[in-house]
C-alpha angles and dihedrals in degrees: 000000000000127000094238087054096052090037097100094050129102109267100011087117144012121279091226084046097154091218084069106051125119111252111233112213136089110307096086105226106227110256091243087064103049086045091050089053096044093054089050083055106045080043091066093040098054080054106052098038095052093050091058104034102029120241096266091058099029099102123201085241085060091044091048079054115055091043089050086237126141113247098238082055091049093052081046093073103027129045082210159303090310095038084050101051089053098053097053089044092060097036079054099044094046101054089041087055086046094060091039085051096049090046087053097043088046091069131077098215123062077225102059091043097054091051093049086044095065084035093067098038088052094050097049100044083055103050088048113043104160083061093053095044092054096040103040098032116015095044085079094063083069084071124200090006090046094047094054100049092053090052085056087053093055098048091052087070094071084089089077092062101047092099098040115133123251136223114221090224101037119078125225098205106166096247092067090057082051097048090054094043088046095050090044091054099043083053092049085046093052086047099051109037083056079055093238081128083137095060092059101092083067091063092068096093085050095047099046090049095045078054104037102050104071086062109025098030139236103288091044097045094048094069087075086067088062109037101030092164096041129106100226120203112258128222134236094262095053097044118111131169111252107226 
């Protein structure tokens, strides 16, 4: 994926990244965007120093550090670690749903933009690994608040199934889209915590299929574990019109 894409993200650069500082002379920069800089960087930071030190140790001193950013700024933008660490988490995960969401509605089939969808996910998690660290693992050790964003999260990937096809005679009760979602991020969380987090772009055949078969069927959904990287044709059943 290319650098500019994954630029906004958490972790895509370093917080002390020269290209961000603040130029010192006699143009006065507005406060909102020195705030707004400041945020991006602590952003980064929060990312990169969780991933290495792990959220417990990581300290907001660490975090001030490694953004170049002065602790009662800092504590201007964020009520806290914990406040901190949500608010990346949201800023990362919504940028990552928003390019999931562009590759599926870039397909014509359900079955295509699912698949471009994980695909996404998959690429991006990979090529930043301190991100992923920090959004699919550490964001548990926030606790209650943690946990529950991360249920939120969750519940935010029903969108992709909104066009899935049905059977007459199988029923799509909710609790059947939680359970895959569920089982595709605790795959993506065993992955990451044993820090294969490169390795996770190959589980794209596994995971489609894990997702396809319940509504396009075994046989159908199979051929994603022979052809990962093919468009397959999609039937009558699985074509929507992309808006």
């Amino acid at each position: 994926m290319a650098k500019e894409t994954l630029g906004p993200l958490p972790g895509a650069r370093e917080g002390r990244d020269p290209s961000r500082a603040i130029k010192r002379g006699p143009s006065r920069v507005p406060p909102e965007e020195v705030a707004a800089n400041q945020r991006d960087r602590l952003f980064d930071a929060l990312v990169h120093t969780v991933a290495e030190k792990g959220y417990a140790n990581a300290t907001v001193s660490d975090i001030c550090r490694a953004a170049g950013v002065t602790r009662p700024a800092f504590y201007a933008l964020f009520a806290g670690k914990d406040d901190a660490l949500i608010a990346t988490y949201r800023h990362g995960t919504d940028l990552l749903l928003k390019l999931m969401e562009d590759a599926y509605r870039t397909e014509v089939t359900w079955r295509d933009g699912a698949r471009a969808a994980l695909r996404i996910m998959l690429q991006v998690l990979a090529e930043l690994p301190a991100f992923a660290t920090t959004a699919v693992v550490e964001i548990d050790a926030a606790g209650p608040h943690g946990r529950a964003e991360r249920v939120q999260l969750l519940r935010r990937f029903d969108r992709f199934f909104a066009d899935a096809p049905r059977a007459a005679d199988l029923p799509m009760p909710e609790e059947l889209v939680e359970t895959i979602v569920g089982g595709i991020y605790a795959t993506v969380y065993r992955y990451v915590a044993a820090g294969r987090v490169e390795q996770l772009p190959a589980l794209l055949p596994t995971l489609s299929y894990f997702t396809l078969v319940p509504f396009v069927g075994p046989e159908e959904a199979a051929r994603e574990l022979g052809t990962p990287s093919s468009s397959s044709p999609a039937k009558p059943a699985e074509c929507r019109i992309a808006p």
